[in-house]
mmCIF file of C-alpha atoms and ligand atoms in Angstrom:
data_model
loop_
_atom_site.group_PDB
_atom_site.id
_atom_site.type_symbol
_atom_site.label_atom_id
_atom_site.label_comp_id
_atom_site.label_asym_id
_atom_site.label_seq_id
_atom_site.Cartn_x
_atom_site.Cartn_y
_atom_site.Cartn_z
ATOM 1 C CA UNK A 1 -0.263 0.203 -0.233
ATOM 2 C CA UNK A 2 1.305 3.294 -0.898
ATOM 3 C CA UNK A 3 1.437 5.840 1.508
ATOM 4 C CA UNK A 4 -0.516 9.218 0.744
ATOM 5 C CA UNK A 5 2.353 12.384 1.220
ATOM 6 C CA UNK A 6 0.463 13.775 3.986
ATOM 7 C CA UNK A 7 1.113 11.260 6.323
ATOM 8 C CA UNK A 8 -2.090 10.995 7.298
ATOM 9 C CA UNK A 9 -4.502 7.586 6.722
ATOM 10 C CA UNK A 10 -7.060 7.770 3.920
ATOM 11 C CA UNK A 11 -10.750 7.455 3.879
ATOM 12 C CA UNK A 12 -13.451 7.663 1.673
ATOM 13 C CA UNK A 13 -16.668 9.246 2.493
ATOM 14 C CA UNK A 14 -19.343 7.201 0.400
ATOM 15 C CA UNK A 15 -23.199 8.823 -0.121
ATOM 16 C CA UNK A 16 -24.521 12.155 0.710
ATOM 17 C CA UNK A 17 -22.136 14.688 1.002
ATOM 18 C CA UNK A 18 -22.161 15.860 5.283
ATOM 19 C CA UNK A 19 -20.668 18.936 6.689
ATOM 20 C CA UNK A 20 -20.572 17.255 9.836
ATOM 21 C CA UNK A 21 -18.802 13.952 8.395
ATOM 22 C CA UNK A 22 -16.128 15.660 6.199
ATOM 23 C CA UNK A 23 -15.100 18.068 8.634
ATOM 24 C CA UNK A 24 -15.187 16.183 11.429
ATOM 25 C CA UNK A 25 -12.603 13.540 9.650
ATOM 26 C CA UNK A 26 -10.700 15.922 7.859
ATOM 27 C CA UNK A 27 -8.478 17.369 10.841
ATOM 28 C CA UNK A 28 -6.907 13.790 11.165
ATOM 29 C CA UNK A 29 -7.550 12.019 7.960
ATOM 30 C CA UNK A 30 -7.143 13.018 4.074
ATOM 31 C CA UNK A 31 -10.521 12.540 3.092
ATOM 32 C CA UNK A 32 -12.132 11.825 -0.394
ATOM 33 C CA UNK A 33 -15.408 11.719 -1.518
ATOM 34 C CA UNK A 34 -17.807 9.955 -3.523
ATOM 35 C CA UNK A 35 -21.350 10.439 -3.922
ATOM 36 C CA UNK A 36 -22.560 7.650 -6.111
ATOM 37 C CA UNK A 37 -21.033 4.197 -7.481
ATOM 38 C CA UNK A 38 -20.189 6.408 -10.508
ATOM 39 C CA UNK A 39 -17.723 8.282 -8.105
ATOM 40 C CA UNK A 40 -16.732 5.682 -6.710
ATOM 41 C CA UNK A 41 -15.578 3.814 -10.217
ATOM 42 C CA UNK A 42 -13.923 6.974 -10.800
ATOM 43 C CA UNK A 43 -11.597 7.175 -7.809
ATOM 44 C CA UNK A 44 -8.103 6.053 -9.415
ATOM 45 C CA UNK A 45 -6.061 2.948 -8.787
ATOM 46 C CA UNK A 46 -3.658 4.994 -6.493
ATOM 47 C CA UNK A 47 -5.627 6.826 -4.699
ATOM 48 C CA UNK A 48 -7.949 3.543 -3.836
ATOM 49 C CA UNK A 49 -5.107 1.574 -2.515
ATOM 50 C CA UNK A 50 -4.806 4.075 -0.142
ATOM 51 C CA UNK A 51 -7.754 4.506 1.624
ATOM 52 C CA UNK A 52 -8.013 2.572 4.548
ATOM 53 C CA UNK A 53 -11.381 3.909 6.007
ATOM 54 C CA UNK A 54 -14.508 4.355 4.657
ATOM 55 C CA UNK A 55 -17.686 6.487 5.959
ATOM 56 C CA UNK A 56 -21.211 5.622 4.644
ATOM 57 C CA UNK A 57 -23.366 8.463 5.068
ATOM 58 C CA UNK A 58 -26.892 7.264 3.626
ATOM 59 C CA UNK A 59 -28.026 3.974 1.972
ATOM 60 C CA UNK A 60 -25.670 3.689 -0.544
ATOM 61 C CA UNK A 61 -24.892 0.058 -0.725
ATOM 62 C CA UNK A 62 -21.373 -1.646 0.372
ATOM 63 C CA UNK A 63 -21.287 -4.911 -1.098
ATOM 64 C CA UNK A 64 -17.999 -6.953 -2.237
ATOM 65 C CA UNK A 65 -17.523 -4.884 -5.445
ATOM 66 C CA UNK A 66 -17.625 -1.624 -3.770
ATOM 67 C CA UNK A 67 -15.018 -3.477 -1.380
ATOM 68 C CA UNK A 68 -13.202 -4.939 -3.511
ATOM 69 C CA UNK A 69 -12.142 -1.538 -5.169
ATOM 70 C CA UNK A 70 -10.476 -1.379 -2.172
ATOM 71 C CA UNK A 71 -7.479 -3.802 -1.107
ATOM 72 C CA UNK A 72 -6.154 -1.830 2.310
ATOM 73 C CA UNK A 73 -10.162 -1.601 3.297
ATOM 74 C CA UNK A 74 -10.369 -2.296 7.568
ATOM 75 C CA UNK A 75 -13.231 -0.170 8.531
ATOM 76 C CA UNK A 76 -16.335 0.545 7.529
ATOM 77 C CA UNK A 77 -18.305 3.155 9.442
ATOM 78 C CA UNK A 78 -21.947 3.040 8.506
ATOM 79 C CA UNK A 79 -24.861 5.510 9.326
ATOM 80 C CA UNK A 80 -27.729 4.303 10.758
ATOM 81 C CA UNK A 81 -28.751 1.509 13.420
ATOM 82 C CA UNK A 82 -29.740 -0.942 10.159
ATOM 83 C CA UNK A 83 -26.841 -2.065 8.006
ATOM 84 C CA UNK A 84 -28.970 -4.258 5.622
ATOM 85 C CA UNK A 85 -27.000 -1.764 2.654
ATOM 86 C CA UNK A 86 -23.927 -3.302 3.854
ATOM 87 C CA UNK A 87 -22.542 -7.121 2.763
ATOM 88 C CA UNK A 88 -21.073 -7.649 6.407
ATOM 89 C CA UNK A 89 -20.265 -11.848 5.587
ATOM 90 C CA UNK A 90 -18.680 -10.100 2.392
ATOM 91 C CA UNK A 91 -16.736 -8.084 4.898
ATOM 92 C CA UNK A 92 -15.845 -10.409 7.205
ATOM 93 C CA UNK A 93 -14.105 -12.760 5.100
ATOM 94 C CA UNK A 94 -11.893 -9.887 4.256
ATOM 95 C CA UNK A 95 -11.562 -9.084 8.212
ATOM 96 C CA UNK A 96 -13.154 -5.848 7.530
ATOM 97 C CA UNK A 97 -14.695 -4.123 10.707
ATOM 98 C CA UNK A 98 -17.963 -2.803 10.109
ATOM 99 C CA UNK A 99 -19.577 -0.413 12.305
ATOM 100 C CA UNK A 100 -22.890 1.365 12.766
ATOM 101 C CA UNK A 101 -25.322 3.731 14.838
ATOM 102 C CA UNK A 102 -27.348 2.163 17.374
ATOM 103 C CA UNK A 103 -28.507 4.139 21.041
ATOM 104 C CA UNK A 104 -28.549 7.507 19.674
ATOM 105 C CA UNK A 105 -31.597 7.289 17.560
ATOM 106 C CA UNK A 106 -32.982 4.751 19.783
ATOM 107 C CA UNK A 107 -35.726 7.050 22.020
ATOM 108 C CA UNK A 108 -36.416 9.420 18.609
ATOM 109 C CA UNK A 109 -37.382 6.324 16.745
ATOM 110 C CA UNK A 110 -39.678 5.349 19.264
ATOM 111 C CA UNK A 111 -41.378 8.652 19.451
ATOM 112 C CA UNK A 112 -42.131 8.733 15.663
ATOM 113 C CA UNK A 113 -43.374 5.030 15.884
ATOM 114 C CA UNK A 114 -45.891 6.020 18.835
ATOM 115 C CA UNK A 115 -47.081 9.409 16.711
ATOM 116 C CA UNK A 116 -47.637 7.169 13.938
ATOM 117 C CA UNK A 117 -49.371 4.754 15.620
ATOM 118 C CA UNK A 118 -51.671 7.170 17.203
ATOM 119 C CA UNK A 119 -52.002 9.248 14.136
ATOM 120 C CA UNK A 120 -53.170 6.186 12.055
ATOM 121 C CA UNK A 121 -55.405 5.065 14.729
ATOM 122 C CA UNK A 122 -57.366 8.634 15.608
ATOM 123 C CA UNK A 123 -57.068 9.595 11.694
ATOM 124 C CA UNK A 124 -54.622 12.891 12.205
ATOM 125 C CA UNK A 125 -54.170 13.450 8.535
ATOM 126 C CA UNK A 126 -57.470 12.870 7.482
ATOM 127 C CA UNK A 127 -58.781 15.541 10.096
ATOM 128 C CA UNK A 128 -55.949 17.945 9.578
ATOM 129 C CA UNK A 129 -57.287 18.048 6.175
ATOM 130 C CA UNK A 130 -61.058 18.256 7.361
ATOM 131 C CA UNK A 131 -60.109 21.837 9.043
ATOM 132 C CA UNK A 132 -57.469 23.037 6.174
ATOM 133 C CA UNK A 133 -60.603 22.315 3.970
ATOM 134 C CA UNK A 134 -63.447 24.681 5.799
ATOM 135 C CA UNK A 135 -65.298 21.261 6.556
ATOM 136 C CA UNK A 136 -65.573 21.877 10.218
ATOM 137 C CA UNK A 137 -67.809 24.791 9.899
ATOM 138 C CA UNK A 138 -70.702 22.532 7.949
ATOM 139 C CA UNK A 139 -70.182 19.809 11.297
ATOM 140 C CA UNK A 140 -67.724 17.590 13.120
ATOM 141 C CA UNK A 141 -65.110 15.517 11.890
ATOM 142 C CA UNK A 142 -66.722 11.549 12.313
ATOM 143 C CA UNK A 143 -65.913 9.487 15.572
ATOM 144 C CA UNK A 144 -62.775 7.266 14.316
ATOM 145 C CA UNK A 145 -63.309 3.758 14.329
ATOM 146 C CA UNK A 146 -60.020 3.367 15.476
ATOM 147 C CA UNK A 147 -58.572 3.763 18.923
ATOM 148 C CA UNK A 148 -55.966 2.784 21.294
ATOM 149 C CA UNK A 149 -58.331 2.179 24.320
ATOM 150 C CA UNK A 150 -58.849 -1.786 24.516
ATOM 151 C CA UNK A 151 -55.994 -2.246 21.977
ATOM 152 C CA UNK A 152 -52.931 -5.187 22.442
ATOM 153 C CA UNK A 153 -49.871 -4.192 20.604
ATOM 154 C CA UNK A 154 -47.829 -7.248 19.668
ATOM 155 C CA UNK A 155 -44.271 -5.800 18.532
ATOM 156 C CA UNK A 156 -42.133 -7.718 16.093
ATOM 157 C CA UNK A 157 -38.747 -7.037 17.588
ATOM 158 C CA UNK A 158 -37.893 -6.245 20.899
ATOM 159 C CA UNK A 159 -34.372 -4.918 20.951
ATOM 160 C CA UNK A 160 -33.148 -1.207 21.635
ATOM 161 C CA UNK A 161 -36.182 0.373 19.578
ATOM 162 C CA UNK A 162 -38.492 -2.178 20.348
ATOM 163 C CA UNK A 163 -38.153 -1.838 23.984
ATOM 164 C CA UNK A 164 -38.244 1.824 24.110
ATOM 165 C CA UNK A 165 -41.801 2.081 21.898
ATOM 166 C CA UNK A 166 -42.828 -0.735 24.447
ATOM 167 C CA UNK A 167 -41.841 1.518 27.329
ATOM 168 C CA UNK A 168 -44.282 4.403 25.764
ATOM 169 C CA UNK A 169 -47.418 1.663 25.380
ATOM 170 C CA UNK A 170 -46.849 1.377 29.150
ATOM 171 C CA UNK A 171 -47.491 5.157 29.664
ATOM 172 C CA UNK A 172 -50.451 5.166 27.439
ATOM 173 C CA UNK A 173 -51.616 1.867 29.508
ATOM 174 C CA UNK A 174 -52.009 -0.076 26.126
ATOM 175 C CA UNK A 175 -51.149 -3.606 26.864
ATOM 176 C CA UNK A 176 -47.402 -4.967 24.921
ATOM 177 C CA UNK A 177 -46.463 -8.782 23.577
ATOM 178 C CA UNK A 178 -43.950 -9.124 21.255
ATOM 179 C CA UNK A 179 -42.297 -11.853 18.690
ATOM 180 C CA UNK A 180 -38.596 -12.027 18.463
ATOM 181 C CA UNK A 181 -36.567 -15.260 17.525
ATOM 182 C CA UNK A 182 -35.360 -15.666 20.936
ATOM 183 C CA UNK A 183 -36.873 -14.179 24.188
ATOM 184 C CA UNK A 184 -35.082 -10.349 25.000
ATOM 185 C CA UNK A 185 -33.304 -10.555 28.114
ATOM 186 C CA UNK A 186 -34.804 -8.538 30.757
ATOM 187 C CA UNK A 187 -37.941 -8.147 29.381
ATOM 188 C CA UNK A 188 -41.271 -8.798 31.152
ATOM 189 C CA UNK A 189 -43.485 -8.605 28.382
ATOM 190 C CA UNK A 190 -45.059 -11.907 26.877
ATOM 191 C CA UNK A 191 -43.062 -13.765 23.885
ATOM 192 C CA UNK A 192 -44.737 -15.696 21.450
ATOM 193 C CA UNK A 193 -42.026 -17.834 19.002
ATOM 194 C CA UNK A 194 -44.495 -17.584 16.698
ATOM 195 C CA UNK A 195 -45.726 -14.527 14.944
ATOM 196 C CA UNK A 196 -48.962 -15.843 13.174
ATOM 197 C CA UNK A 197 -49.793 -17.215 16.993
ATOM 198 C CA UNK A 198 -49.152 -13.631 18.315
ATOM 199 C CA UNK A 199 -51.190 -11.710 15.187
ATOM 200 C CA UNK A 200 -54.044 -14.084 16.707
ATOM 201 C CA UNK A 201 -53.536 -12.927 19.743
ATOM 202 C CA UNK A 202 -53.496 -8.838 18.731
ATOM 203 C CA UNK A 203 -54.851 -6.429 16.998
ATOM 204 C CA UNK A 204 -51.719 -4.140 16.419
ATOM 205 C CA UNK A 205 -48.543 -4.862 15.019
ATOM 206 C CA UNK A 206 -45.733 -2.736 15.296
ATOM 207 C CA UNK A 207 -42.432 -3.509 13.244
ATOM 208 C CA UNK A 208 -38.906 -2.645 14.241
ATOM 209 C CA UNK A 209 -36.587 -6.022 13.213
ATOM 210 C CA UNK A 210 -33.821 -5.470 11.252
ATOM 211 C CA UNK A 211 -33.848 -5.813 7.411
ATOM 212 C CA UNK A 212 -32.195 -7.899 5.021
ATOM 213 C CA UNK A 213 -32.561 -11.424 4.375
ATOM 214 C CA UNK A 214 -34.013 -13.523 7.467
ATOM 215 C CA UNK A 215 -36.819 -11.047 8.181
ATOM 216 C CA UNK A 216 -37.976 -10.486 4.081
ATOM 217 C CA UNK A 217 -41.862 -10.943 4.018
ATOM 218 C CA UNK A 218 -41.866 -12.044 7.717
ATOM 219 C CA UNK A 219 -44.928 -10.152 8.027
ATOM 220 C CA UNK A 220 -46.758 -11.912 4.918
ATOM 221 C CA UNK A 221 -50.425 -12.403 4.334
ATOM 222 C CA UNK A 222 -51.234 -14.910 6.868
ATOM 223 C CA UNK A 223 -49.994 -12.670 9.629
ATOM 224 C CA UNK A 224 -52.199 -9.460 8.494
ATOM 225 C CA UNK A 225 -55.481 -11.942 8.369
ATOM 226 C CA UNK A 226 -54.766 -13.169 11.503
ATOM 227 C CA UNK A 227 -55.146 -9.842 13.142
ATOM 228 C CA UNK A 228 -58.449 -9.229 11.865
ATOM 229 C CA UNK A 229 -60.972 -6.305 10.755
ATOM 230 C CA UNK A 230 -59.704 -4.156 13.424
ATOM 231 C CA UNK A 231 -55.929 -4.641 12.471
ATOM 232 C CA UNK A 232 -53.668 -2.010 12.448
ATOM 233 C CA UNK A 233 -49.932 -2.227 11.455
ATOM 234 C CA UNK A 234 -47.270 0.285 12.283
ATOM 235 C CA UNK A 235 -43.873 -0.248 10.126
ATOM 236 C CA UNK A 236 -40.975 1.512 11.394
ATOM 237 C CA UNK A 237 -38.181 -1.329 10.682
ATOM 238 C CA UNK A 238 -37.798 -2.200 6.725
ATOM 239 C CA UNK A 239 -40.047 -2.182 3.670
ATOM 240 C CA UNK A 240 -39.060 -5.703 2.686
ATOM 241 C CA UNK A 241 -40.369 -7.225 6.436
ATOM 242 C CA UNK A 242 -43.763 -6.484 5.171
ATOM 243 C CA UNK A 243 -45.162 -8.064 1.905
ATOM 244 C CA UNK A 244 -46.301 -5.240 0.487
ATOM 245 C CA UNK A 245 -49.157 -6.096 -2.142
ATOM 246 C CA UNK A 246 -50.267 -8.236 0.653
ATOM 247 C CA UNK A 247 -50.639 -5.565 2.679
ATOM 248 C CA UNK A 248 -52.378 -3.505 -0.212
ATOM 249 C CA UNK A 249 -54.852 -6.353 -0.777
ATOM 250 C CA UNK A 250 -55.772 -6.766 2.860
ATOM 251 C CA UNK A 251 -56.087 -2.455 3.417
ATOM 252 C CA UNK A 252 -58.321 -2.116 0.076
ATOM 253 C CA UNK A 253 -60.569 -5.058 0.955
ATOM 254 C CA UNK A 254 -60.613 -3.848 4.621
ATOM 255 C CA UNK A 255 -59.739 -7.162 5.906
ATOM 256 C CA UNK A 256 -57.663 -5.014 8.491
ATOM 257 C CA UNK A 257 -58.314 -1.253 9.237
ATOM 258 C CA UNK A 258 -55.422 0.630 8.684
ATOM 259 C CA UNK A 259 -51.601 1.133 8.846
ATOM 260 C CA UNK A 260 -48.669 3.473 9.444
ATOM 261 C CA UNK A 261 -45.702 2.668 6.926
ATOM 262 C CA UNK A 262 -42.401 5.112 7.706
ATOM 263 C CA UNK A 263 -40.756 2.477 5.426
ATOM 264 C CA UNK A 264 -41.196 1.062 1.866
ATOM 265 C CA UNK A 265 -40.099 -1.940 -0.023
ATOM 266 C CA UNK A 266 -38.446 0.045 -2.887
ATOM 267 C CA UNK A 267 -37.731 3.987 -1.411
ATOM 268 C CA UNK A 268 -38.298 6.455 -2.619
ATOM 269 C CA UNK A 269 -40.662 5.050 -4.712
ATOM 270 C CA UNK A 270 -44.209 4.223 -2.723
ATOM 271 C CA UNK A 271 -46.942 2.239 -4.835
ATOM 272 C CA UNK A 272 -49.947 4.484 -6.297
ATOM 273 C CA UNK A 273 -52.011 2.147 -4.792
ATOM 274 C CA UNK A 274 -50.779 2.580 -0.966
ATOM 275 C CA UNK A 275 -50.936 6.100 -1.716
ATOM 276 C CA UNK A 276 -54.167 6.527 -2.645
ATOM 277 C CA UNK A 277 -55.505 4.265 0.574
ATOM 278 C CA UNK A 278 -57.411 6.509 2.873
ATOM 279 C CA UNK A 279 -56.342 3.896 5.578
ATOM 280 C CA UNK A 280 -52.856 4.569 5.806
ATOM 281 C CA UNK A 281 -50.392 7.212 6.886
ATOM 282 C CA UNK A 282 -47.735 7.454 4.975
ATOM 283 C CA UNK A 283 -44.027 8.767 6.011
ATOM 284 C CA UNK A 284 -40.623 9.478 4.269
ATOM 285 C CA UNK A 285 -38.802 7.124 6.278
ATOM 286 C CA UNK A 286 -38.007 10.294 9.136
ATOM 287 C CA UNK A 287 -37.988 8.049 12.199
ATOM 288 C CA UNK A 288 -34.692 9.630 13.183
ATOM 289 C CA UNK A 289 -35.112 12.656 11.044
ATOM 290 C CA UNK A 290 -34.289 15.262 13.164
ATOM 291 C CA UNK A 291 -31.225 17.648 13.493
ATOM 292 C CA UNK A 292 -30.368 16.516 17.136
ATOM 293 C CA UNK A 293 -30.410 12.908 16.339
ATOM 294 C CA UNK A 294 -29.339 13.044 12.995
ATOM 295 C CA UNK A 295 -25.784 15.238 14.232
ATOM 296 C CA UNK A 296 -25.512 12.282 16.554
ATOM 297 C CA UNK A 297 -25.600 9.773 13.883
ATOM 298 C CA UNK A 298 -22.847 11.668 12.207
ATOM 299 C CA UNK A 299 -20.399 12.502 14.863
ATOM 300 C CA UNK A 300 -20.820 7.979 15.960
ATOM 301 C CA UNK A 301 -19.725 7.769 12.107
ATOM 302 C CA UNK A 302 -16.885 9.893 12.890
ATOM 303 C CA UNK A 303 -15.913 8.797 16.379
ATOM 304 C CA UNK A 304 -15.627 5.111 15.262
ATOM 305 C CA UNK A 305 -12.885 5.858 12.381
ATOM 306 C CA UNK A 306 -11.119 7.963 14.586
ATOM 307 C CA UNK A 307 -11.108 5.188 17.022
ATOM 308 C CA UNK A 308 -9.798 2.591 15.296
ATOM 309 C CA UNK A 309 -7.145 4.739 13.618
ATOM 310 C CA UNK A 310 -5.628 5.960 17.047
ATOM 311 C CA UNK A 311 -5.331 2.577 17.693
ATOM 312 C CA UNK A 312 -8.469 1.531 20.046
ATOM 313 C CA UNK A 313 -11.512 -0.693 19.641
ATOM 314 C CA UNK A 314 -14.128 0.244 17.122
ATOM 315 C CA UNK A 315 -17.153 2.010 19.638
ATOM 316 C CA UNK A 316 -20.000 0.215 17.998
ATOM 317 C CA UNK A 317 -19.178 -2.864 15.623
ATOM 318 C CA UNK A 318 -22.260 -4.823 14.618
ATOM 319 C CA UNK A 319 -22.201 -8.169 16.021
ATOM 320 C CA UNK A 320 -21.477 -10.166 13.315
ATOM 321 C CA UNK A 321 -17.935 -8.216 12.715
ATOM 322 C CA UNK A 322 -14.420 -9.772 13.296
ATOM 323 C CA UNK A 323 -13.158 -6.914 15.805
ATOM 324 C CA UNK A 324 -9.732 -7.228 16.335
ATOM 325 C CA UNK A 325 -7.888 -6.819 19.726
ATOM 326 C CA UNK A 326 -6.342 -3.739 20.118
HETATM 327 P P1 NAP B 1 -31.947 -4.740 17.539
HETATM 328 O O1 NAP B 1 -31.885 -3.921 19.125
HETATM 329 O O2 NAP B 1 -30.596 -5.247 16.785
HETATM 330 O O3 NAP B 1 -33.085 -5.217 17.787
HETATM 331 C C1 NAP B 1 -33.406 -6.402 16.624
HETATM 332 C C2 NAP B 1 -34.741 -6.613 16.998
HETATM 333 O O4 NAP B 1 -35.256 -7.661 16.290
HETATM 334 C C3 NAP B 1 -34.269 -7.663 18.318
HETATM 335 O O5 NAP B 1 -35.661 -7.593 18.892
HETATM 336 C C4 NAP B 1 -34.351 -9.273 17.762
HETATM 337 O O6 NAP B 1 -34.501 -10.292 18.346
HETATM 338 C C5 NAP B 1 -35.426 -8.904 16.483
HETATM 339 N N1 NAP B 1 -35.325 -9.803 15.243
HETATM 340 C C6 NAP B 1 -34.175 -9.932 14.442
HETATM 341 N N2 NAP B 1 -34.097 -10.904 13.494
HETATM 342 C C7 NAP B 1 -35.549 -11.196 13.464
HETATM 343 C C8 NAP B 1 -35.977 -11.843 12.840
HETATM 344 N N3 NAP B 1 -35.410 -12.773 11.630
HETATM 345 N N4 NAP B 1 -37.095 -12.565 13.053
HETATM 346 C C9 NAP B 1 -37.841 -11.911 14.177
HETATM 347 N N5 NAP B 1 -37.399 -10.902 15.441
HETATM 348 C C10 NAP B 1 -36.245 -10.761 14.513
HETATM 349 O O7 NAP B 1 -32.446 -3.400 16.591
HETATM 350 P P2 NAP B 1 -32.663 -1.784 16.651
HETATM 351 O O8 NAP B 1 -31.525 -0.646 17.118
HETATM 352 O O9 NAP B 1 -33.551 -1.660 17.698
HETATM 353 O O10 NAP B 1 -32.870 -1.136 15.501
HETATM 354 C C11 NAP B 1 -33.980 -2.225 14.375
HETATM 355 C C12 NAP B 1 -33.970 -1.750 13.313
HETATM 356 O O11 NAP B 1 -35.209 -0.426 12.968
HETATM 357 C C13 NAP B 1 -33.268 -1.583 12.519
HETATM 358 O O12 NAP B 1 -32.223 -2.551 12.139
HETATM 359 C C14 NAP B 1 -33.540 -0.803 11.265
HETATM 360 O O13 NAP B 1 -33.994 -1.934 10.123
HETATM 361 C C15 NAP B 1 -34.681 0.141 11.783
HETATM 362 N N6 NAP B 1 -34.665 1.313 12.107
HETATM 363 C C16 NAP B 1 -35.484 2.335 11.744
HETATM 364 C C17 NAP B 1 -35.124 3.722 11.479
HETATM 365 C C18 NAP B 1 -36.309 4.403 10.814
HETATM 366 O O14 NAP B 1 -35.824 5.305 10.197
HETATM 367 N N7 NAP B 1 -37.400 4.209 10.233
HETATM 368 C C19 NAP B 1 -34.497 4.414 12.473
HETATM 369 C C20 NAP B 1 -33.725 3.086 13.019
HETATM 370 C C21 NAP B 1 -33.736 2.366 12.890
HETATM 371 P P3 NAP B 1 -33.801 -11.856 18.053
HETATM 372 O O15 NAP B 1 -32.289 -12.021 17.150
HETATM 373 O O16 NAP B 1 -33.993 -12.520 19.017
HETATM 374 O O17 NAP B 1 -34.794 -12.117 16.929
HETATM 375 C C1 8YV B 2 -31.821 6.132 8.930
HETATM 376 C C2 8YV B 2 -32.363 4.165 9.798
HETATM 377 O O1 8YV B 2 -32.745 7.142 8.409
HETATM 378 O O2 8YV B 2 -31.087 3.454 11.627
HETATM 379 C C3 8YV B 2 -31.409 3.616 10.607
HETATM 380 O O3 8YV B 2 -31.931 2.228 10.336
HETATM 381 O O4 8YV B 2 -33.235 3.233 9.140
HETATM 382 C C4 8YV B 2 -32.418 5.710 9.714
HETATM 383 O O5 8YV B 2 -32.039 6.170 11.006
HETATM 384 C C5 8YV B 2 -31.510 5.470 7.464
HETATM 385 O O6 8YV B 2 -30.163 4.712 7.822
HETATM 386 C C6 8YV B 2 -30.968 6.302 6.536
HETATM 387 O O7 8YV B 2 -29.820 6.349 5.873
#
């Protein structure tokens, strides 16, 4: 590997440009930038050969071919707690460490999940339109069929964010049960190993698992239909976790009551059918999207790179990554 003339380690910021990341890295590293896959391909062999760290600033994917461009790559510091856009198995084959940004966004995303649930069952968006269009002067908004009262929430996923959502539901006096592959340590809610069984026992699902192969279409037609006509689904996980076609069919046929979605199968493209439905509340993947939380996530992207190249352990390695002893 050729050393850079500055003596600093070379790192690449891959994805959307972010001042906090570029500025945070620039004092310590020689920083290169590639916004798209095309930019990445235009990096010279000499520079690519020097790059030892990559900061991923959005949902651009880090696959085997991308990593192959950088023979000296040691660490990929990825923005976001979800890392389904990073081929961690390919990284592991080459002993490349992958880090993510957990914890700093947990409460923010949980706020959005609860807000989305309430907005969905109590029809906030339609009620807002009712006021703006002047209809209130002609009579009151109809009583909502949906309510949190009498509802039981089945959490799909009971990790960091799932537990933060469950705490909010506790405060709202809404009973909680959950499904995950293994019972969560230190959690008192009833655990269902079988998702269909849980769906039969509740009327509401709040989905907050990782994306990727192990959860693809986990919430399928059978699960959706098991909720019954009062059923509500909130998804703040990844669009891939729900069978979107099955969800659209169930909403159209009124097999379930409503859905609140922050994530979609093919973002930013949201199916016309979903957009046309009156019983959906749709958000543009904004679970963590406040300035304070996104800044904290950016800072953690920077701090993971700084820690590793200062000879320390990475701060927040993903569980599957090979963390080398320091
Ligand atoms: P976490 O602490 O790792 O929790 C993940 C939970 O999902 C665990 O309870 C886990 O339990 C469960 N799970 C994993 N694979 C599963 C499977 N195949 N079937 C059933 N349950 C499964 O992660 P977190 O910090 O809570 O974040 C969760 C996810 O939220 C992220 O990965 C990301 O996709 C999403 N997210 C979305 C936004 C947004 O803006 N909408 C923001 C942040 C995060 P087991 O391992 O026992 O199954
Ligand atoms: C980000 C997320 O919006 O952390 C995650 O997993 O989904 C969100 O916080 C996402 O990473 C988009 O860049």
